[in-house]
mmCIF file with all atom_site columns, C-alpha atoms in Angstrom:
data_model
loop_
_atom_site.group_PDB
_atom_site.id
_atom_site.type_symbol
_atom_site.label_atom_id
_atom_site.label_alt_id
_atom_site.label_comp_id
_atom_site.label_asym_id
_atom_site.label_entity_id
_atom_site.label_seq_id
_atom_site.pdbx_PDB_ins_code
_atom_site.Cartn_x
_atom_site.Cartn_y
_atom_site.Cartn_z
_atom_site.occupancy
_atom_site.B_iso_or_equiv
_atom_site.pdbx_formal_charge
_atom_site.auth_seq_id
_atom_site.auth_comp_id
_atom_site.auth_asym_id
_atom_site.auth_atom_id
_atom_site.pdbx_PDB_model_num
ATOM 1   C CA . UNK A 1 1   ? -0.006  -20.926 -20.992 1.00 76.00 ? 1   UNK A CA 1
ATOM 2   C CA . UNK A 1 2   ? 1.780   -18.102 -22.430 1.00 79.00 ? 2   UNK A CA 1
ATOM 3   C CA . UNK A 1 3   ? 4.340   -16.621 -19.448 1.00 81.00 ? 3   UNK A CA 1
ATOM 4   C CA . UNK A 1 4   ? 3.628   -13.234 -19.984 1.00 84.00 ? 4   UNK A CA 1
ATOM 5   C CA . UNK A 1 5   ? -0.115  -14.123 -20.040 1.00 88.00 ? 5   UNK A CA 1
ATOM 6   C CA . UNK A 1 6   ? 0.831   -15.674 -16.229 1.00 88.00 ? 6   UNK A CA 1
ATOM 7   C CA . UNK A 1 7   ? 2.970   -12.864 -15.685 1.00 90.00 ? 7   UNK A CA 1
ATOM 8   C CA . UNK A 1 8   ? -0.118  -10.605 -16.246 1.00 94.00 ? 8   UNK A CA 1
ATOM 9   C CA . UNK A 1 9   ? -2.349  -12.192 -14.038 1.00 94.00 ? 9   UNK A CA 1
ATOM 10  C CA . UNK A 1 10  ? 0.303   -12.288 -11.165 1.00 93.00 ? 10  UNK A CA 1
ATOM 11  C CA . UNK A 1 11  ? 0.511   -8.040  -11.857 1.00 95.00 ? 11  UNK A CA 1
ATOM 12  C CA . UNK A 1 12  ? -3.467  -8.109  -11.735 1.00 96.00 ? 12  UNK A CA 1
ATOM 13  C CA . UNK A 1 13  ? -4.105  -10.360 -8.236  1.00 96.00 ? 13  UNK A CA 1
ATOM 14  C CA . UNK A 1 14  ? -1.428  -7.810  -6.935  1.00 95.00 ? 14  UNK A CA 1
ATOM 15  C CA . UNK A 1 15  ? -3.001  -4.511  -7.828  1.00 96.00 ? 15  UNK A CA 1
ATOM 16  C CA . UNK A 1 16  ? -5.944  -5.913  -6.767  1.00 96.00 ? 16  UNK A CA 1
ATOM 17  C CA . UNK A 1 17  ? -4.512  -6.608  -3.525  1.00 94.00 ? 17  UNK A CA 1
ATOM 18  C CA . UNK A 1 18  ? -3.626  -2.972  -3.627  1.00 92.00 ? 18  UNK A CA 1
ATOM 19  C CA . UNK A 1 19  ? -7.377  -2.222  -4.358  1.00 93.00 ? 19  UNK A CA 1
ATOM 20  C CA . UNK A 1 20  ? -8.163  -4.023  -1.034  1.00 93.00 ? 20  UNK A CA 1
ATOM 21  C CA . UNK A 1 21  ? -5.102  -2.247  1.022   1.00 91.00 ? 21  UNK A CA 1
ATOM 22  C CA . UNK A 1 22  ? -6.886  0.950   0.159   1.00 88.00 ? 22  UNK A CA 1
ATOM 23  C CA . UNK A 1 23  ? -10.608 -0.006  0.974   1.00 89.00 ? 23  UNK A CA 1
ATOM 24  C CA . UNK A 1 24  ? -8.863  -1.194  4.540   1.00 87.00 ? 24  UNK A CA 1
ATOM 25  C CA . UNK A 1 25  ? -7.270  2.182   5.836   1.00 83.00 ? 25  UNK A CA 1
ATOM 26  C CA . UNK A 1 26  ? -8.809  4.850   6.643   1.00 76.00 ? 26  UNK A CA 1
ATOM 27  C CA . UNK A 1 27  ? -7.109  6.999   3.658   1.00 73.00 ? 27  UNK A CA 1
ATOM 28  C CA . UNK A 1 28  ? -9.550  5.599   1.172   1.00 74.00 ? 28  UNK A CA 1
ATOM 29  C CA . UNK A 1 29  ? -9.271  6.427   -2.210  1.00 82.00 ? 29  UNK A CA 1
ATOM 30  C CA . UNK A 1 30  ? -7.437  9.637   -2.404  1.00 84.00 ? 30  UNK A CA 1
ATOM 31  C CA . UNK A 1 31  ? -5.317  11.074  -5.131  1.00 87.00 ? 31  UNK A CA 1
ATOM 32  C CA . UNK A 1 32  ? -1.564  11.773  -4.556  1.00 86.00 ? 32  UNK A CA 1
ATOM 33  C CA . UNK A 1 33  ? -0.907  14.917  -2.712  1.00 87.00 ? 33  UNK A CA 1
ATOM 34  C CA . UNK A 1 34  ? 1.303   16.234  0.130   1.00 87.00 ? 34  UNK A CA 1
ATOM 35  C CA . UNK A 1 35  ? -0.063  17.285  3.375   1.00 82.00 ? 35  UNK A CA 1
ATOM 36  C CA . UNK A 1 36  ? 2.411   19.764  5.194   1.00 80.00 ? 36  UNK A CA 1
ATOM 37  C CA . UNK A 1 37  ? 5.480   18.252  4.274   1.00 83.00 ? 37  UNK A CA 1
ATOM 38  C CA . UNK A 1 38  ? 4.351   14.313  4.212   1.00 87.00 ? 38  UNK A CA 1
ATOM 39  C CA . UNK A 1 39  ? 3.517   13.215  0.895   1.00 87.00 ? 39  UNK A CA 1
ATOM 40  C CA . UNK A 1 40  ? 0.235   10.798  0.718   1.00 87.00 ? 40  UNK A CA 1
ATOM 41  C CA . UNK A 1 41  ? 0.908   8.394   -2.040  1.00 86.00 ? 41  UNK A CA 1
ATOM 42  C CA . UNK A 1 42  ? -2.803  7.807   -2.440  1.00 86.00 ? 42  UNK A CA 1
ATOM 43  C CA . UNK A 1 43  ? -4.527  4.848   -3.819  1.00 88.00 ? 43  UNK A CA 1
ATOM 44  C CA . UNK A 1 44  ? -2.884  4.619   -7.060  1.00 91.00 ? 44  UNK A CA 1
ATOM 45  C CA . UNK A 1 45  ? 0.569   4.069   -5.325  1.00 91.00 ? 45  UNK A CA 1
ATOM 46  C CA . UNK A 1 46  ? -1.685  1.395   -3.434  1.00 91.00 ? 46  UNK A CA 1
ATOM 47  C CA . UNK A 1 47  ? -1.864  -0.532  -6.673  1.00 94.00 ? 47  UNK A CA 1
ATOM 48  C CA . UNK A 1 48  ? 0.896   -0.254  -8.134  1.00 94.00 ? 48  UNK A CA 1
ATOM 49  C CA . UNK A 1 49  ? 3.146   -1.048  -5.157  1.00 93.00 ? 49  UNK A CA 1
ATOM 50  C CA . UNK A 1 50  ? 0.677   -4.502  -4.650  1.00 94.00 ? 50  UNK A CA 1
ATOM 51  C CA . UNK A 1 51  ? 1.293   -5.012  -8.579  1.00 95.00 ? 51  UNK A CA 1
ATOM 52  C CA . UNK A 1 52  ? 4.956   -4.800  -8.469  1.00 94.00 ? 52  UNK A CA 1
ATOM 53  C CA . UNK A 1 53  ? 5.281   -6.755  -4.731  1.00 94.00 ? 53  UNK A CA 1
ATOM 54  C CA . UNK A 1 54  ? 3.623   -9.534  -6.667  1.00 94.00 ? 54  UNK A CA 1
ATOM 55  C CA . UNK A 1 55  ? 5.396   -9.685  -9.323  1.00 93.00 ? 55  UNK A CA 1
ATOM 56  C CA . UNK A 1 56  ? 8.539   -9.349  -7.696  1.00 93.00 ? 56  UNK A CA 1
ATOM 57  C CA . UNK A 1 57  ? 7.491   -12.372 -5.337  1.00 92.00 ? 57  UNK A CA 1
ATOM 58  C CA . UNK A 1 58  ? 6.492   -14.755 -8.227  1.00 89.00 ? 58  UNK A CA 1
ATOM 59  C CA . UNK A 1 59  ? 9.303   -14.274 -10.085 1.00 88.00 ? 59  UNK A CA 1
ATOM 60  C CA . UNK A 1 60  ? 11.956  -14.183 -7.101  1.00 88.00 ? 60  UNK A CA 1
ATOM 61  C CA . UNK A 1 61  ? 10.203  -17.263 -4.921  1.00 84.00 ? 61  UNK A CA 1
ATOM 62  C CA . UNK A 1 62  ? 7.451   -18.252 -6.883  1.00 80.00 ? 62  UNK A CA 1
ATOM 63  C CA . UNK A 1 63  ? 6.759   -21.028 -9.957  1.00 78.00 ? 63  UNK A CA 1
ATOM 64  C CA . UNK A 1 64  ? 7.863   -17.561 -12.606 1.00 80.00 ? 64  UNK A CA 1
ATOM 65  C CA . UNK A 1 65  ? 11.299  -18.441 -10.922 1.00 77.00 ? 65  UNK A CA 1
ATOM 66  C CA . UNK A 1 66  ? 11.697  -21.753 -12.596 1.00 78.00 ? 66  UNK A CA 1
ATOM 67  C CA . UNK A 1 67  ? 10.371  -19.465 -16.191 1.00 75.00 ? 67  UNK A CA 1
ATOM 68  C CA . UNK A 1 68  ? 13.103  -19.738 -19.214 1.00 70.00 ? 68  UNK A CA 1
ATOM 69  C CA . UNK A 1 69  ? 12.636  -16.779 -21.335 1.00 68.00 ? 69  UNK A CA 1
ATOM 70  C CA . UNK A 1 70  ? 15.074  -16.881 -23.797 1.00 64.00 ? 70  UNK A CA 1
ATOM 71  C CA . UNK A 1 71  ? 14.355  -20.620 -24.642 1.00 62.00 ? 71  UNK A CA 1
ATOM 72  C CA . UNK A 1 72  ? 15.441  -21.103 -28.807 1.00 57.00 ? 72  UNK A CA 1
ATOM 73  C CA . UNK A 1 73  ? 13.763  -23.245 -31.441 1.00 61.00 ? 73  UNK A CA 1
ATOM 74  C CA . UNK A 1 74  ? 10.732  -24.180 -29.007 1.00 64.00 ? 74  UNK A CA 1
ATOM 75  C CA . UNK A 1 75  ? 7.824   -22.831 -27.381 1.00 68.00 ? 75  UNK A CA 1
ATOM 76  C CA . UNK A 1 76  ? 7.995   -21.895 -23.468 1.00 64.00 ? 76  UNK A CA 1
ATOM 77  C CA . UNK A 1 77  ? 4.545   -23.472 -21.970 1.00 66.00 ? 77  UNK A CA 1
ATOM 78  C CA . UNK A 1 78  ? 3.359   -22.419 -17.855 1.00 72.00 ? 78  UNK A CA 1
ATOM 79  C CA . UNK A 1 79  ? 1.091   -23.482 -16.405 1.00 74.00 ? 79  UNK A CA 1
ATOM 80  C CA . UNK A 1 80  ? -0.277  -21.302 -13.491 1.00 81.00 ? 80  UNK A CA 1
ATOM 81  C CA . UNK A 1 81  ? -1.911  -22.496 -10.039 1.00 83.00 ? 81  UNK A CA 1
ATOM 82  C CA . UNK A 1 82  ? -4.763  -20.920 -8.157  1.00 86.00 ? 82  UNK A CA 1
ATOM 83  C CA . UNK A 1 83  ? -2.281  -20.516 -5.111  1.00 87.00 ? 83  UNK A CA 1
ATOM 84  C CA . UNK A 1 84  ? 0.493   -18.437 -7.471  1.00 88.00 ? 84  UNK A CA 1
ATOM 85  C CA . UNK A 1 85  ? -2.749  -15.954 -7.418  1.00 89.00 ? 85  UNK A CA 1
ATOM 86  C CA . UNK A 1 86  ? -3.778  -16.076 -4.193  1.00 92.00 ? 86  UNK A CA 1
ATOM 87  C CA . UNK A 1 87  ? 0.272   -15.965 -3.117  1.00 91.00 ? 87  UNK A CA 1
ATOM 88  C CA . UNK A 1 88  ? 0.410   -12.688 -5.562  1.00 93.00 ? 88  UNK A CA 1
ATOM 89  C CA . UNK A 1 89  ? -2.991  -11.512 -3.994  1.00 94.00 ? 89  UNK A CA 1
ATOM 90  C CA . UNK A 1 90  ? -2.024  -11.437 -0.427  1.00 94.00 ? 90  UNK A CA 1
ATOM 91  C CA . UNK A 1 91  ? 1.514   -9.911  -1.399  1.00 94.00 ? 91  UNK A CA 1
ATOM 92  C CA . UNK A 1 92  ? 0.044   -7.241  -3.133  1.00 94.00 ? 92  UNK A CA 1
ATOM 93  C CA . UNK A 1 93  ? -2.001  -6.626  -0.160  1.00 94.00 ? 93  UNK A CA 1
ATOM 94  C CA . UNK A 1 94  ? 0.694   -6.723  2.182   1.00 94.00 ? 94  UNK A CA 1
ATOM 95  C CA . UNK A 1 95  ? 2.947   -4.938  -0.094  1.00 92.00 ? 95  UNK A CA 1
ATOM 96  C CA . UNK A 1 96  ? 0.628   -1.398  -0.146  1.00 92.00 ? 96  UNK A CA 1
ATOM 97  C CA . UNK A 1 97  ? 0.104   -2.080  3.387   1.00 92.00 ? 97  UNK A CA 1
ATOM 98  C CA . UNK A 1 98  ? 3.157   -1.410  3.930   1.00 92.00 ? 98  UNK A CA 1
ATOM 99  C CA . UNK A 1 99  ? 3.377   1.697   2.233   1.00 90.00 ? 99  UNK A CA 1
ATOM 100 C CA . UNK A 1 100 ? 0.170   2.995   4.237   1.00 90.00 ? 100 UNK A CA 1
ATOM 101 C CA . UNK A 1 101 ? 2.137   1.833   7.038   1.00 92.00 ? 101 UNK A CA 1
ATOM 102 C CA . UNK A 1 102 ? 4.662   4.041   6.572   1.00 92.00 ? 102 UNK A CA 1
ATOM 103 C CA . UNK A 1 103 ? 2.757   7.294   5.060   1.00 91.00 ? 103 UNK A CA 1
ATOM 104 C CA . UNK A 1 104 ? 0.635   6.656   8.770   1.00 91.00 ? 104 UNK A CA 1
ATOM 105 C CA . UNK A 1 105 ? 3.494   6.817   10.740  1.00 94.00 ? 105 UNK A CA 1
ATOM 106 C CA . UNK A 1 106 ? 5.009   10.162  9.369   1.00 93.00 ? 106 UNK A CA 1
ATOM 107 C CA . UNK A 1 107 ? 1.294   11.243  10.161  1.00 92.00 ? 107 UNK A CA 1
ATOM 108 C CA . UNK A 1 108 ? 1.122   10.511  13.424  1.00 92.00 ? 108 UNK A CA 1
ATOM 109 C CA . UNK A 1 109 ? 4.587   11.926  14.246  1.00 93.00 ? 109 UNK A CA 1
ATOM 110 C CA . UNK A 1 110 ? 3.765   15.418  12.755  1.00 92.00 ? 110 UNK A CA 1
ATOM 111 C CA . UNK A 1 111 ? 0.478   15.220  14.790  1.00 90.00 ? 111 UNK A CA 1
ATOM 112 C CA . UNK A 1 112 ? 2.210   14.742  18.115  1.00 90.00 ? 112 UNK A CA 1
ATOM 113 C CA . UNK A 1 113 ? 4.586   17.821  17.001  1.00 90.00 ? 113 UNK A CA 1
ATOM 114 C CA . UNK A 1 114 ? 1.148   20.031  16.172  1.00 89.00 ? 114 UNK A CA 1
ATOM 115 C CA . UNK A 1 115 ? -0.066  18.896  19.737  1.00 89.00 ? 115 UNK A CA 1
ATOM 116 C CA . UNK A 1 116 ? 2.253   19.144  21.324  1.00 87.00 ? 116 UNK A CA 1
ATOM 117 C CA . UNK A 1 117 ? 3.517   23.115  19.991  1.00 90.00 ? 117 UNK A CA 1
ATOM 118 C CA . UNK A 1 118 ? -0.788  23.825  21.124  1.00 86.00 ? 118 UNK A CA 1
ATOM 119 C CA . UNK A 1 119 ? -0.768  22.151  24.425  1.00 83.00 ? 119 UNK A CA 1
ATOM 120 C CA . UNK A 1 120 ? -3.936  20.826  24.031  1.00 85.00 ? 120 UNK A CA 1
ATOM 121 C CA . UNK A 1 121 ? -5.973  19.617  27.155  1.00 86.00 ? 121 UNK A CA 1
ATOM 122 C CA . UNK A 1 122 ? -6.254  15.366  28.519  1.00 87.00 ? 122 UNK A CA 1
ATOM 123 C CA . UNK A 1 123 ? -10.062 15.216  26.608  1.00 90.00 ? 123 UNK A CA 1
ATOM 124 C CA . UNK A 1 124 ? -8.765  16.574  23.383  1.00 87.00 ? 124 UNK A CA 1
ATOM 125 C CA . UNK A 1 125 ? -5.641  14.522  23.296  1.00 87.00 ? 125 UNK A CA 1
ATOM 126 C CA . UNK A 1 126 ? -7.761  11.648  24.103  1.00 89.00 ? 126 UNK A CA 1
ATOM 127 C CA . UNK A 1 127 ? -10.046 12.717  21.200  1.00 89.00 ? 127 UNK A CA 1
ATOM 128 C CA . UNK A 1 128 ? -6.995  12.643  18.950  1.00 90.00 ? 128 UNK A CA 1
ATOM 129 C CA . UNK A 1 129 ? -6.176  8.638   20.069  1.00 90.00 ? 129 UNK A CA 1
ATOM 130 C CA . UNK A 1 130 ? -9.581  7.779   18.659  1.00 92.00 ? 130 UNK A CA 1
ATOM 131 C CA . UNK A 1 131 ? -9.309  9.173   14.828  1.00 92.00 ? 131 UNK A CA 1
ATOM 132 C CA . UNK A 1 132 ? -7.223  7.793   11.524  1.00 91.00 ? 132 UNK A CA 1
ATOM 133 C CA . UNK A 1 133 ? -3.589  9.444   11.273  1.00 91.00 ? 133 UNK A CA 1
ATOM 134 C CA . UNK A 1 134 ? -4.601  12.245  8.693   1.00 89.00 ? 134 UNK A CA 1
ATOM 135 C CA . UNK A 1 135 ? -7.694  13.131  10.629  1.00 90.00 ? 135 UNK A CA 1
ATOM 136 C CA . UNK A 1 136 ? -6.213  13.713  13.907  1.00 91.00 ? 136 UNK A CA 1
ATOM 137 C CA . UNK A 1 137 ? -3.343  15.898  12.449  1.00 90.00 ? 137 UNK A CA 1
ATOM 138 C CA . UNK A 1 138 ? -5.888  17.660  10.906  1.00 89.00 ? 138 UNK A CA 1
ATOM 139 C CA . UNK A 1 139 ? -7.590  17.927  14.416  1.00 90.00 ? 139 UNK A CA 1
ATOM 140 C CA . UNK A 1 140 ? -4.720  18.980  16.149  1.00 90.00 ? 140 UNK A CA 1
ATOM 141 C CA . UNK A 1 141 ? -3.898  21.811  13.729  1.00 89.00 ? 141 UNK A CA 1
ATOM 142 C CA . UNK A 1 142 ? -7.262  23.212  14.220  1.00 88.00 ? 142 UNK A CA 1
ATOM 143 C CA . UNK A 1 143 ? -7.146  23.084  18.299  1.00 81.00 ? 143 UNK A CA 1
#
């Protein structure tokens, strides 16, 4: 098989990964946009980021490591396993999750700041606990 033909369906498992990160959290699939000052990458960032985390694992770690590309007078031939895939798969989920990690945490600490400026009572900060980070700082700024 061709390497960029493998190469392609590492990128594909990965965003596809990312496709999964986004149907996980509780962001969905949202478009890019900012939020106060916190920017929410969205589900497009999802898939790229799981694209590019699984790309940049098969190639780094994985059997595109051992790939000659500049190979003269002959033909480079890959072959590609069903756990390359699943390896780029689980990266790319992993990969966005860790970007939806990271946009939830900046979230959640602009939430405590709204709460915490409104001095909102036990049951509603309770309340807050329950919900996804971008619903409960939307929660808090209406208290």
């Amino acid at each position: 098989m061709n390497p960029w033909v493998c190469a392609a369906l590492i990128v594909l498992a990965g965003a596809v990964g990312g496709v999964v990160n986004a149907l996980l959290t509780s962001n969905g699939f949202i478009l890019p946009r900012r939020e106060k000052a916190i920017l929410l990458p969205g589900f497009l960032s999802n898939v790229l980021l799981g694209a590019f985390a699984a790309f940049a694992s098969w190639a780094f770690y994985g059997s595109g490591a051992g790939i000659d590309l500049a190979v003269q007078g002959g033909q480079t031939v890959t072959s590609l396993r069903f756990s390359a895939l699943a390896g780029a798969f689980l990266v790319g989920v992993g990969g966005a999750r860790w970007l939806s990690n990271e946009v939830d945490k900046q979230l959640l600490k602009e939430t405590v700041k709204v709460a915490g400026e409104k001095q909102l009572s036990r049951r509603d900060c309770e309340e807050l606990v329950k919900l996804p980070p971008r619903e409960a700082l939307a929660a808090a700024e209406s208290a």
